[in-house]
Amino acid sequence: MPNGRAKIEIINPTNEENIGYVPAGSTNDIDMAVKSAKEAFKDWSKSSVAKRMEILNSLSSAIKERGEELAQVITSEVGTPIGYSRTAMVGTPRVVSRSYSRILENFEWEEEVRNSIIIREGIGVCAFITPWNFPLHQIIGKVAPAIAAGCTMILKPSKEAPISAFILAEILHDIGLPAGVFNLVSGHGSEIGEYLSSHPDVDMVSFTGSTNAGVAVSHAAAKSVKRVTLELGGKSANVVLDDAEPALVAKRALSACHQNNGQTCSALTRLIIPEHMKEEICKIIADKNDSYTVGDPLDESIRCGPMASKKQQESVTNYIEIGINEGASLISGGLGMPSNLNKGFFVKPTIFADVTTKMKIWKEEIFGPVLVITTYNNENEALFLANDSIYGLSGGVWSGSEDRAIEFAKGMRTGQISINGGFFNVDAPFGGYKASGNGRELGLHGLHEFLEIKSIQK
Ligand code: NAD
């Protein structure tokens, strides 16, 4: 239970109605949560691998059992189209939880190197600070490997979409995770997030969110020399090589940008195409974007819901205005609400062509359904454009030859790349180069982030 009575209102971005409140936790709440996690670490760090596997499998089953409830909650908080909520927001965390049980089956906790035994053990008390855009997925990407590693944790979810975190807390209690292993404190990032990051009894902070807040977390954590992993923003390039099939690329490029209403850190928001394909690709994309259905995310025919908050709606609208003022060619969408809607935090899915590298809409993460398109004349220029970003989270390459696309991908300074629309893989490491962060989540690499290494010489 929280110490204070302050609370945070949760708004449904589709109809602007209140859907509940969560406590605005205080630094006292953080102190209590850290104390509880520190105490629980003594036993949980020594728990058997079999027990951790059992918990991870039960977690996966419980997410499945409460799947529809979780999907409805996330759609009501974030505005994600319900079908995508079911698969990406709930289905992926379910699979990720189970994947860590599988990883534990064969994990080598000890190895011998000449006269040394190298031992891996849980790093300790972990603080998790998470965003609103994939609320449960971002949390499970930290909670599941932490459970596997024998760590204990304090979670501070985003204030815009915290309800699935409360359902997760219920689930973890119900499946028998020992008291104190998982602790939840909701609240404002600036008030308790930095305090949590600086706490001397926290051994590691794993942060997912904007680059500015990630830098603040790093500063706060620096004095106590704890491990900090950061999963931050992106402005990822989708590169079309000159032997790609234009119609296929155009079709997939739109969903790669607009999924989750364009509020995806790894969205492919910069489309880089050969000059000679410009007319054909831009026409198909503009036509498809003109008929992209926007509206109530509970309606299964809708492809784009609202922005998650009024602040987010204003920010995306501002970027669309900037793009127009910067002189990019607006080929679909634009300012204002879609004509069929009169409430909710909606924007029009928007496409800009003739975007130059000097423009803000080329450089900055917009975090909405806004695709920017530019052209190139040779492959070197395409690679320069792909890498022309402070970010490096994700990317795409399209080519008639997979080998050629892979060679091109090797030159990209980014954390994960999809070739010809290759699917997301929960066992592959996810994370960024440059200002997109450090550290990796998911799969075996995600587990290593939560481990300390000890070497004993004989
Ligand atoms: P945000 O940075 O505003 O908030 C993220 C979390 O940090 C929230 O819990 C917030 O309360 C907390 N926070 C804010 N300021 C803080 C501070 N000074 N100290 C400590 N904590 C603080 O981000 P958001 O708007 O919730 O999410 C969108 C951003 O997250 C985008 O930039 C997106 O690209 C990024 N993101 C990255 C990944 C990834 O894996 N790389 C995944 C999802 C989202």
Short mmCIF file of C-alpha atoms and ligand atoms in Angstrom, two decimals:
data_model
loop_
_atom_site.label_atom_id
_atom_site.label_comp_id
_atom_site.label_asym_id
_atom_site.label_seq_id
_atom_site.Cartn_x
_atom_site.Cartn_y
_atom_site.Cartn_z
CA MET A 1 0.00 0.00 0.00
CA PRO A 2 1.24 3.52 -0.78
CA ASN A 3 2.05 5.99 2.02
CA GLY A 4 0.25 9.00 0.59
CA ARG A 5 -3.15 9.70 -0.93
CA ALA A 6 -2.02 11.47 -4.09
CA LYS A 7 -3.28 9.82 -7.25
CA ILE A 8 -2.90 9.94 -11.02
CA GLU A 9 -5.87 9.93 -13.37
CA ILE A 10 -5.89 7.53 -16.32
CA ILE A 11 -7.64 8.76 -19.47
CA ASN A 12 -8.93 6.66 -22.36
CA PRO A 13 -7.45 8.48 -25.41
CA THR A 14 -10.27 7.29 -27.71
CA ASN A 15 -13.14 8.99 -25.84
CA GLU A 16 -11.21 11.20 -23.38
CA GLU A 17 -13.05 9.58 -20.44
CA ASN A 18 -11.57 8.69 -17.08
CA ILE A 19 -10.92 4.97 -16.70
CA GLY A 20 -9.42 5.00 -13.24
CA TYR A 21 -6.71 6.20 -10.92
CA VAL A 22 -3.43 4.82 -9.62
CA PRO A 23 -1.45 6.05 -6.60
CA ALA A 24 1.17 8.76 -7.15
CA GLY A 25 3.90 7.05 -5.14
CA SER A 26 6.39 8.96 -3.01
CA THR A 27 10.07 8.59 -2.21
CA ASN A 28 8.97 6.88 1.04
CA ASP A 29 7.20 4.26 -1.06
CA ILE A 30 10.39 3.77 -3.07
CA ASP A 31 12.42 3.32 0.12
CA MET A 32 9.98 0.67 1.37
CA ALA A 33 9.98 -1.14 -1.98
CA VAL A 34 13.78 -1.16 -2.20
CA LYS A 35 14.03 -2.46 1.38
CA SER A 36 11.60 -5.25 0.57
CA ALA A 37 13.51 -6.17 -2.64
CA LYS A 38 16.83 -6.16 -0.80
CA GLU A 39 15.49 -8.46 1.91
CA ALA A 40 13.90 -10.83 -0.62
CA PHE A 41 17.13 -11.07 -2.64
CA LYS A 42 18.77 -13.09 0.14
CA ASP A 43 16.53 -16.11 -0.50
CA TRP A 44 15.43 -15.55 -4.10
CA SER A 45 19.02 -15.33 -5.38
CA LYS A 46 19.49 -18.85 -3.99
CA SER A 47 16.24 -20.26 -5.38
CA SER A 48 16.54 -23.32 -7.60
CA VAL A 49 16.52 -23.03 -11.37
CA ALA A 50 13.56 -25.42 -11.37
CA LYS A 51 11.56 -22.99 -9.19
CA ARG A 52 12.36 -20.05 -11.48
CA MET A 53 11.34 -22.09 -14.53
CA GLU A 54 8.07 -23.04 -12.84
CA ILE A 55 7.35 -19.35 -12.08
CA LEU A 56 8.16 -18.29 -15.66
CA ASN A 57 5.92 -20.98 -17.15
CA SER A 58 3.09 -20.10 -14.74
CA LEU A 59 3.52 -16.44 -15.62
CA SER A 60 3.16 -17.27 -19.30
CA SER A 61 0.03 -19.37 -18.66
CA ALA A 62 -1.53 -16.68 -16.46
CA ILE A 63 -0.93 -13.98 -19.10
CA LYS A 64 -2.71 -16.27 -21.54
CA GLU A 65 -5.64 -16.85 -19.16
CA ARG A 66 -6.06 -13.13 -18.52
CA GLY A 67 -5.15 -12.26 -22.10
CA GLU A 68 -8.42 -10.68 -23.21
CA GLU A 69 -8.66 -8.56 -20.06
CA LEU A 70 -5.08 -7.36 -20.56
CA ALA A 71 -5.66 -6.60 -24.25
CA GLN A 72 -8.81 -4.58 -23.44
CA VAL A 73 -7.02 -2.65 -20.69
CA ILE A 74 -4.05 -1.81 -22.91
CA THR A 75 -6.30 -0.72 -25.77
CA SER A 76 -8.27 1.50 -23.38
CA GLU A 77 -5.09 3.10 -21.99
CA VAL A 78 -2.91 3.36 -25.11
CA GLY A 79 -5.44 3.29 -27.99
CA THR A 80 -3.79 0.31 -29.69
CA PRO A 81 -6.06 -1.47 -32.22
CA ILE A 82 -7.48 -4.45 -30.34
CA GLY A 83 -6.15 -7.13 -32.70
CA TYR A 84 -2.63 -5.79 -32.29
CA SER A 85 -3.13 -5.59 -28.51
CA ARG A 86 -3.99 -9.28 -28.46
CA THR A 87 -0.94 -10.33 -30.47
CA ALA A 88 1.84 -7.84 -29.73
CA MET A 89 0.83 -6.37 -26.38
CA VAL A 90 -0.20 -9.64 -24.73
CA GLY A 91 0.90 -12.51 -26.99
CA THR A 92 4.53 -11.38 -27.14
CA PRO A 93 4.99 -11.04 -23.33
CA ARG A 94 3.41 -14.50 -22.95
CA VAL A 95 5.97 -15.98 -25.35
CA VAL A 96 8.86 -14.00 -23.82
CA SER A 97 8.06 -15.32 -20.32
CA ARG A 98 8.17 -18.89 -21.57
CA SER A 99 11.32 -18.24 -23.61
CA TYR A 100 13.26 -17.56 -20.40
CA SER A 101 12.19 -20.87 -18.92
CA ARG A 102 13.54 -22.51 -22.08
CA ILE A 103 16.81 -20.57 -21.85
CA LEU A 104 17.27 -21.77 -18.26
CA GLU A 105 17.01 -25.42 -19.35
CA ASN A 106 20.56 -25.34 -20.71
CA PHE A 107 22.07 -22.26 -19.17
CA GLU A 108 25.69 -22.66 -17.97
CA TRP A 109 26.01 -20.87 -14.62
CA GLU A 110 29.62 -21.93 -14.18
CA GLU A 111 32.59 -22.58 -16.43
CA GLU A 112 36.26 -23.33 -15.87
CA VAL A 113 39.04 -21.29 -17.46
CA ARG A 114 42.48 -22.78 -16.62
CA ASN A 115 42.77 -22.41 -12.81
CA SER A 116 39.58 -20.36 -12.45
CA ILE A 117 35.92 -21.08 -11.90
CA ILE A 118 33.79 -18.40 -13.55
CA ILE A 119 30.43 -18.06 -11.82
CA ARG A 120 27.40 -16.12 -13.01
CA GLU A 121 24.95 -14.84 -10.40
CA GLY A 122 21.99 -12.44 -10.26
CA ILE A 123 23.13 -8.81 -10.07
CA GLY A 124 20.83 -7.99 -7.13
CA VAL A 125 18.06 -5.42 -6.67
CA CYS A 126 16.91 -4.06 -10.04
CA ALA A 127 14.90 -0.90 -10.75
CA PHE A 128 12.71 -0.86 -13.85
CA ILE A 129 11.33 2.32 -15.38
CA THR A 130 9.07 1.74 -18.35
CA PRO A 131 7.10 3.68 -21.02
CA TRP A 132 3.45 3.62 -22.07
CA ASN A 133 3.69 2.51 -25.68
CA PHE A 134 4.05 -1.28 -25.19
CA PRO A 135 3.33 -1.24 -21.45
CA LEU A 136 3.29 -4.96 -20.62
CA HIS A 137 5.85 -6.01 -23.24
CA GLN A 138 8.44 -3.50 -21.98
CA ILE A 139 7.88 -4.70 -18.41
CA ILE A 140 8.08 -8.43 -19.17
CA GLY A 141 11.27 -7.83 -21.21
CA LYS A 142 12.83 -6.92 -17.86
CA VAL A 143 10.81 -8.95 -15.31
CA ALA A 144 11.22 -12.35 -17.03
CA PRO A 145 15.04 -12.30 -17.31
CA ALA A 146 15.28 -10.84 -13.79
CA ILE A 147 13.24 -13.77 -12.45
CA ALA A 148 15.45 -16.16 -14.42
CA ALA A 149 18.61 -14.55 -13.02
CA GLY A 150 17.40 -14.66 -9.40
CA CYS A 151 17.13 -10.88 -9.09
CA THR A 152 14.52 -8.91 -7.17
CA MET A 153 12.90 -5.78 -8.55
CA ILE A 154 11.04 -2.50 -8.18
CA LEU A 155 8.94 -1.43 -11.16
CA LYS A 156 7.86 2.14 -11.87
CA PRO A 157 5.54 1.93 -14.88
CA SER A 158 4.51 4.94 -16.98
CA LYS A 159 1.76 7.11 -15.55
CA GLU A 160 -0.20 7.06 -18.83
CA ALA A 161 -0.61 3.25 -19.02
CA PRO A 162 0.01 1.65 -15.62
CA ILE A 163 -3.02 -0.65 -15.23
CA SER A 164 -1.51 -3.74 -16.89
CA ALA A 165 1.37 -3.45 -14.38
CA PHE A 166 -1.15 -3.79 -11.54
CA ILE A 167 -2.68 -6.85 -13.20
CA LEU A 168 0.85 -8.27 -13.55
CA ALA A 169 1.45 -7.70 -9.81
CA GLU A 170 -1.73 -9.68 -9.07
CA ILE A 171 -0.60 -12.45 -11.40
CA LEU A 172 2.86 -12.70 -9.84
CA HIS A 173 1.27 -12.90 -6.39
CA ASP A 174 -1.24 -15.54 -7.51
CA ILE A 175 1.37 -17.81 -9.11
CA GLY A 176 3.44 -17.87 -5.92
CA LEU A 177 6.37 -15.55 -6.61
CA PRO A 178 7.76 -15.02 -3.09
CA ALA A 179 6.85 -11.74 -1.39
CA GLY A 180 9.34 -8.93 -2.03
CA VAL A 181 10.74 -10.31 -5.29
CA PHE A 182 8.52 -7.98 -7.35
CA ASN A 183 7.52 -4.54 -6.03
CA LEU A 184 5.40 -1.99 -7.84
CA VAL A 185 5.39 1.78 -7.24
CA SER A 186 3.39 3.92 -9.66
CA GLY A 187 4.05 7.62 -9.96
CA HIS A 188 5.72 10.51 -11.74
CA GLY A 189 9.08 9.88 -13.38
CA SER A 190 10.62 13.18 -12.35
CA GLU A 191 9.52 12.70 -8.71
CA ILE A 192 10.34 9.07 -8.01
CA GLY A 193 12.12 7.78 -11.14
CA GLU A 194 15.32 9.71 -10.53
CA TYR A 195 15.18 8.95 -6.80
CA LEU A 196 14.85 5.25 -7.55
CA SER A 197 17.73 5.41 -10.05
CA SER A 198 20.00 7.08 -7.51
CA HIS A 199 19.09 4.75 -4.62
CA PRO A 200 22.25 3.26 -3.07
CA ASP A 201 20.59 -0.13 -2.48
CA VAL A 202 19.63 -0.55 -6.14
CA ASP A 203 22.26 -2.54 -8.06
CA MET A 204 20.95 -2.00 -11.57
CA VAL A 205 18.54 0.30 -13.41
CA SER A 206 16.93 -0.89 -16.61
CA PHE A 207 15.20 2.02 -18.31
CA THR A 208 13.02 2.14 -21.41
CA GLY A 209 11.73 5.48 -22.65
CA SER A 210 12.82 8.71 -24.28
CA THR A 211 16.48 9.57 -24.73
CA ASN A 212 16.19 12.71 -22.55
CA ALA A 213 14.76 10.78 -19.59
CA GLY A 214 17.36 8.03 -20.14
CA VAL A 215 20.14 10.59 -19.82
CA ALA A 216 18.55 11.92 -16.59
CA VAL A 217 18.42 8.36 -15.23
CA SER A 218 22.10 7.81 -16.11
CA HIS A 219 23.09 10.98 -14.29
CA ALA A 220 21.05 10.00 -11.24
CA ALA A 221 22.56 6.50 -11.21
CA ALA A 222 26.17 7.53 -11.82
CA LYS A 223 27.11 8.43 -8.25
CA SER A 224 26.37 4.94 -6.96
CA VAL A 225 28.18 3.27 -9.92
CA LYS A 226 25.34 0.87 -10.59
CA ARG A 227 24.75 -0.87 -13.91
CA VAL A 228 22.44 1.09 -16.20
CA THR A 229 20.86 -0.29 -19.34
CA LEU A 230 18.92 2.04 -21.60
CA GLU A 231 16.36 1.30 -24.31
CA LEU A 232 15.63 4.67 -25.89
CA GLY A 233 14.14 6.37 -28.91
CA GLY A 234 14.60 5.73 -32.61
CA LYS A 235 14.24 7.15 -36.11
CA SER A 236 14.83 4.00 -38.07
CA ALA A 237 15.59 3.74 -41.78
CA ASN A 238 13.78 1.47 -44.22
CA VAL A 239 16.03 1.17 -47.29
CA VAL A 240 14.79 -0.03 -50.66
CA LEU A 241 17.57 -1.30 -52.94
CA ASP A 242 17.12 -0.90 -56.70
CA ASP A 243 16.26 -4.58 -57.33
CA ALA A 244 13.35 -4.63 -54.82
CA GLU A 245 9.72 -5.08 -55.82
CA PRO A 246 8.22 -1.54 -55.47
CA ALA A 247 4.58 -2.59 -54.93
CA LEU A 248 5.46 -5.02 -52.14
CA VAL A 249 7.75 -2.52 -50.44
CA ALA A 250 5.15 0.24 -50.59
CA LYS A 251 2.53 -2.00 -49.00
CA ARG A 252 4.75 -3.11 -46.12
CA ALA A 253 6.45 0.25 -45.53
CA LEU A 254 3.20 1.79 -44.35
CA SER A 255 2.50 -0.77 -41.63
CA ALA A 256 6.18 -0.79 -40.57
CA CYS A 257 5.74 2.90 -39.76
CA HIS A 258 2.13 3.07 -38.57
CA GLN A 259 1.90 -0.02 -36.32
CA ASN A 260 0.62 0.79 -32.82
CA ASN A 261 -0.56 4.15 -34.23
CA GLY A 262 3.05 5.03 -35.09
CA GLN A 263 4.00 4.89 -31.41
CA THR A 264 6.64 2.18 -31.70
CA CYS A 265 10.28 2.84 -30.80
CA SER A 266 11.49 0.53 -33.58
CA ALA A 267 9.06 1.89 -36.23
CA LEU A 268 10.63 2.31 -39.68
CA THR A 269 9.86 5.99 -40.07
CA ARG A 270 12.41 7.06 -42.70
CA LEU A 271 11.84 5.45 -46.10
CA ILE A 272 14.87 5.67 -48.40
CA ILE A 273 14.12 4.77 -52.03
CA PRO A 274 15.89 4.86 -55.41
CA GLU A 275 15.10 8.09 -57.29
CA HIS A 276 13.74 6.14 -60.28
CA MET A 277 11.15 4.33 -58.10
CA LYS A 278 9.92 7.51 -56.43
CA GLU A 279 6.79 8.09 -58.47
CA GLU A 280 5.57 4.49 -58.29
CA ILE A 281 6.26 3.94 -54.57
CA CYS A 282 4.95 7.35 -53.47
CA LYS A 283 1.71 6.87 -55.41
CA ILE A 284 0.99 3.47 -53.87
CA ILE A 285 1.85 4.67 -50.36
CA ALA A 286 -0.22 7.84 -50.64
CA ASP A 287 -3.24 5.87 -51.96
CA LYS A 288 -2.96 3.31 -49.17
CA ASN A 289 -2.49 5.98 -46.54
CA ASP A 290 -5.55 7.90 -47.82
CA SER A 291 -7.69 4.83 -47.10
CA TYR A 292 -5.97 3.85 -43.82
CA THR A 293 -8.85 3.43 -41.37
CA VAL A 294 -8.62 5.63 -38.27
CA GLY A 295 -11.04 5.42 -35.34
CA ASP A 296 -12.16 3.41 -32.32
CA PRO A 297 -9.41 0.84 -31.68
CA LEU A 298 -12.00 -1.63 -30.35
CA ASP A 299 -13.50 -1.80 -33.85
CA GLU A 300 -11.59 -4.64 -35.52
CA SER A 301 -11.68 -2.97 -38.94
CA ILE A 302 -9.69 0.04 -37.63
CA ARG A 303 -5.96 0.13 -38.35
CA CYS A 304 -5.01 3.31 -36.50
CA GLY A 305 -6.30 4.44 -33.11
CA PRO A 306 -5.65 7.68 -31.25
CA MET A 307 -2.38 9.01 -29.88
CA ALA A 308 -1.99 7.86 -26.29
CA SER A 309 -2.47 11.29 -24.73
CA LYS A 310 -3.41 14.87 -25.53
CA LYS A 311 0.26 15.82 -25.10
CA GLN A 312 1.22 13.20 -27.68
CA GLN A 313 -1.50 14.39 -30.09
CA GLU A 314 -0.21 17.97 -29.79
CA SER A 315 3.38 16.89 -30.30
CA VAL A 316 2.64 14.84 -33.45
CA THR A 317 0.45 17.63 -34.86
CA ASN A 318 3.27 20.08 -34.22
CA TYR A 319 5.66 17.89 -36.22
CA ILE A 320 3.21 17.70 -39.14
CA GLU A 321 3.05 21.49 -39.11
CA ILE A 322 6.85 21.70 -38.99
CA GLY A 323 7.12 19.35 -41.99
CA ILE A 324 4.74 21.55 -44.00
CA ASN A 325 6.64 24.71 -43.01
CA GLU A 326 10.00 23.11 -43.80
CA GLY A 327 8.82 22.61 -47.37
CA ALA A 328 8.51 18.79 -47.53
CA SER A 329 5.85 17.53 -49.99
CA LEU A 330 2.73 16.50 -48.08
CA ILE A 331 1.42 13.61 -50.21
CA SER A 332 -1.21 12.23 -47.80
CA GLY A 333 -2.78 13.18 -44.46
CA GLY A 334 -1.93 16.52 -42.88
CA LEU A 335 -3.14 18.69 -40.04
CA GLY A 336 -6.32 18.24 -38.00
CA MET A 337 -8.48 15.29 -36.95
CA PRO A 338 -9.67 12.72 -39.49
CA SER A 339 -13.02 13.95 -40.85
CA ASN A 340 -15.01 11.02 -39.36
CA LEU A 341 -13.97 11.86 -35.76
CA ASN A 342 -14.75 14.72 -33.38
CA LYS A 343 -13.27 13.56 -30.08
CA GLY A 344 -10.28 11.58 -28.89
CA PHE A 345 -6.59 12.29 -29.37
CA PHE A 346 -6.48 11.41 -33.07
CA VAL A 347 -4.20 12.64 -35.84
CA LYS A 348 -4.25 11.90 -39.57
CA PRO A 349 -1.69 9.29 -40.70
CA THR A 350 0.63 11.43 -42.78
CA ILE A 351 3.23 10.98 -45.52
CA PHE A 352 5.91 13.47 -46.52
CA ALA A 353 8.06 13.06 -49.66
CA ASP A 354 11.07 15.16 -50.81
CA VAL A 355 12.33 15.24 -47.24
CA THR A 356 15.91 16.49 -46.87
CA THR A 357 18.49 15.67 -44.23
CA LYS A 358 18.35 19.23 -42.89
CA MET A 359 14.69 18.93 -41.90
CA LYS A 360 13.54 18.33 -38.33
CA ILE A 361 11.04 15.73 -39.54
CA TRP A 362 14.01 13.74 -40.91
CA LYS A 363 16.06 14.03 -37.73
CA GLU A 364 13.66 13.82 -34.80
CA GLU A 365 11.53 10.99 -33.45
CA ILE A 366 7.91 12.02 -34.09
CA PHE A 367 6.32 9.00 -32.37
CA GLY A 368 3.15 9.05 -34.42
CA PRO A 369 1.94 7.74 -37.81
CA VAL A 370 4.14 10.05 -39.90
CA LEU A 371 6.36 8.58 -42.62
CA VAL A 372 9.12 10.65 -44.25
CA ILE A 373 10.47 9.66 -47.68
CA THR A 374 13.69 10.60 -49.41
CA THR A 375 15.51 9.35 -52.51
CA TYR A 376 19.06 8.36 -53.47
CA ASN A 377 21.05 7.82 -56.66
CA ASN A 378 23.61 5.20 -55.62
CA GLU A 379 24.07 2.62 -52.86
CA ASN A 380 26.74 4.61 -50.99
CA GLU A 381 24.32 7.48 -50.73
CA ALA A 382 21.61 5.10 -49.50
CA LEU A 383 23.90 3.87 -46.71
CA PHE A 384 24.89 7.42 -45.79
CA LEU A 385 21.20 8.35 -45.50
CA ALA A 386 20.38 5.23 -43.47
CA ASN A 387 23.11 6.10 -40.95
CA ASP A 388 22.32 9.82 -40.93
CA SER A 389 20.69 9.79 -37.49
CA ILE A 390 21.67 10.24 -33.86
CA TYR A 391 19.64 7.05 -33.29
CA GLY A 392 20.29 3.42 -34.22
CA LEU A 393 17.53 1.19 -32.90
CA SER A 394 16.10 -0.64 -35.87
CA GLY A 395 16.04 -0.74 -39.65
CA GLY A 396 14.82 -2.48 -42.78
CA VAL A 397 16.38 -3.44 -46.13
CA TRP A 398 14.49 -4.57 -49.24
CA SER A 399 16.15 -6.31 -52.17
CA GLY A 400 15.51 -9.05 -54.75
CA SER A 401 18.65 -10.69 -53.35
CA GLU A 402 18.72 -11.62 -49.66
CA ASP A 403 22.53 -11.79 -49.71
CA ARG A 404 22.77 -8.29 -51.11
CA ALA A 405 20.36 -6.99 -48.46
CA ILE A 406 22.36 -8.67 -45.67
CA GLU A 407 25.60 -7.12 -46.96
CA PHE A 408 23.92 -3.71 -46.95
CA ALA A 409 22.54 -4.34 -43.42
CA LYS A 410 26.08 -5.01 -42.14
CA GLY A 411 26.95 -1.40 -42.95
CA MET A 412 24.04 0.01 -40.97
CA ARG A 413 24.81 1.36 -37.48
CA THR A 414 21.70 0.03 -35.80
CA GLY A 415 20.67 -2.70 -33.37
CA GLN A 416 18.29 -4.86 -35.38
CA ILE A 417 17.38 -5.02 -39.03
CA SER A 418 14.57 -6.70 -40.89
CA ILE A 419 15.39 -8.07 -44.36
CA ASN A 420 12.46 -8.08 -46.81
CA GLY A 421 10.02 -7.78 -43.91
CA GLY A 422 11.63 -10.50 -41.72
CA PHE A 423 9.55 -10.99 -38.56
CA PHE A 424 10.34 -9.93 -35.00
CA ASN A 425 12.05 -12.75 -33.08
CA VAL A 426 11.64 -12.90 -29.29
CA ASP A 427 14.89 -14.89 -28.94
CA ALA A 428 16.98 -12.28 -30.78
CA PRO A 429 18.58 -9.41 -28.83
CA PHE A 430 16.76 -6.09 -29.04
CA GLY A 431 18.46 -2.77 -28.34
CA GLY A 432 20.12 0.26 -29.76
CA TYR A 433 23.33 1.77 -31.08
CA LYS A 434 24.16 5.46 -30.54
CA ALA A 435 21.45 7.54 -28.79
CA SER A 436 19.02 4.60 -28.94
CA GLY A 437 20.63 3.16 -25.85
CA ASN A 438 22.93 0.47 -24.59
CA GLY A 439 22.41 -3.07 -23.40
CA ARG A 440 20.14 -5.64 -24.99
CA GLU A 441 16.79 -7.14 -24.03
CA LEU A 442 15.24 -10.51 -24.90
CA GLY A 443 16.82 -13.92 -25.43
CA LEU A 444 20.11 -15.07 -23.95
CA HIS A 445 21.70 -11.63 -24.36
CA GLY A 446 18.85 -10.15 -22.30
CA LEU A 447 19.58 -12.61 -19.46
CA HIS A 448 23.28 -11.70 -19.36
CA GLU A 449 22.36 -8.09 -18.56
CA PHE A 450 21.04 -9.26 -15.18
CA LEU A 451 24.11 -11.25 -14.17
CA GLU A 452 27.30 -10.45 -12.31
CA ILE A 453 30.43 -12.44 -13.04
CA LYS A 454 32.73 -13.78 -10.35
CA SER A 455 35.99 -15.59 -10.96
CA ILE A 456 37.52 -17.84 -8.30
CA GLN A 457 41.14 -18.85 -8.74
CA LYS A 458 42.26 -22.25 -7.45
P1 NAD B 1 9.38 8.91 -21.20
O1 NAD B 1 10.86 9.00 -21.23
O2 NAD B 1 8.60 10.16 -21.08
O3 NAD B 1 8.93 8.00 -19.96
C1 NAD B 1 9.41 6.69 -19.78
C2 NAD B 1 9.44 6.38 -18.30
O4 NAD B 1 10.41 7.22 -17.69
C3 NAD B 1 8.12 6.68 -17.58
O5 NAD B 1 7.91 5.70 -16.60
C4 NAD B 1 8.39 8.04 -16.96
O6 NAD B 1 7.60 8.27 -15.81
C5 NAD B 1 9.85 7.91 -16.61
N1 NAD B 1 10.57 9.18 -16.50
C6 NAD B 1 10.32 10.34 -17.16
N2 NAD B 1 11.22 11.27 -16.80
C7 NAD B 1 12.06 10.69 -15.91
C8 NAD B 1 13.19 11.13 -15.18
N3 NAD B 1 13.65 12.38 -15.29
N4 NAD B 1 13.80 10.25 -14.35
C9 NAD B 1 13.35 8.99 -14.23
N5 NAD B 1 12.28 8.51 -14.88
C10 NAD B 1 11.64 9.36 -15.71
O7 NAD B 1 8.96 8.06 -22.47
P2 NAD B 1 7.48 7.68 -22.95
O8 NAD B 1 6.87 8.92 -23.54
O9 NAD B 1 6.76 6.95 -21.88
O10 NAD B 1 7.79 6.61 -24.10
C11 NAD B 1 8.11 6.95 -25.39
C12 NAD B 1 9.61 6.89 -25.60
O11 NAD B 1 10.10 5.61 -25.25
C13 NAD B 1 9.96 7.05 -27.07
O12 NAD B 1 11.11 7.86 -27.20
C14 NAD B 1 10.26 5.63 -27.52
O13 NAD B 1 11.10 5.54 -28.65
C15 NAD B 1 10.90 5.07 -26.30
N6 NAD B 1 10.84 3.61 -26.29
C16 NAD B 1 11.97 2.88 -26.48
C17 NAD B 1 11.91 1.50 -26.52
C18 NAD B 1 13.12 0.66 -26.75
O14 NAD B 1 13.07 -0.53 -26.49
N7 NAD B 1 14.23 1.22 -27.18
C19 NAD B 1 10.68 0.86 -26.35
C20 NAD B 1 9.55 1.63 -26.15
C21 NAD B 1 9.63 3.01 -26.11
#
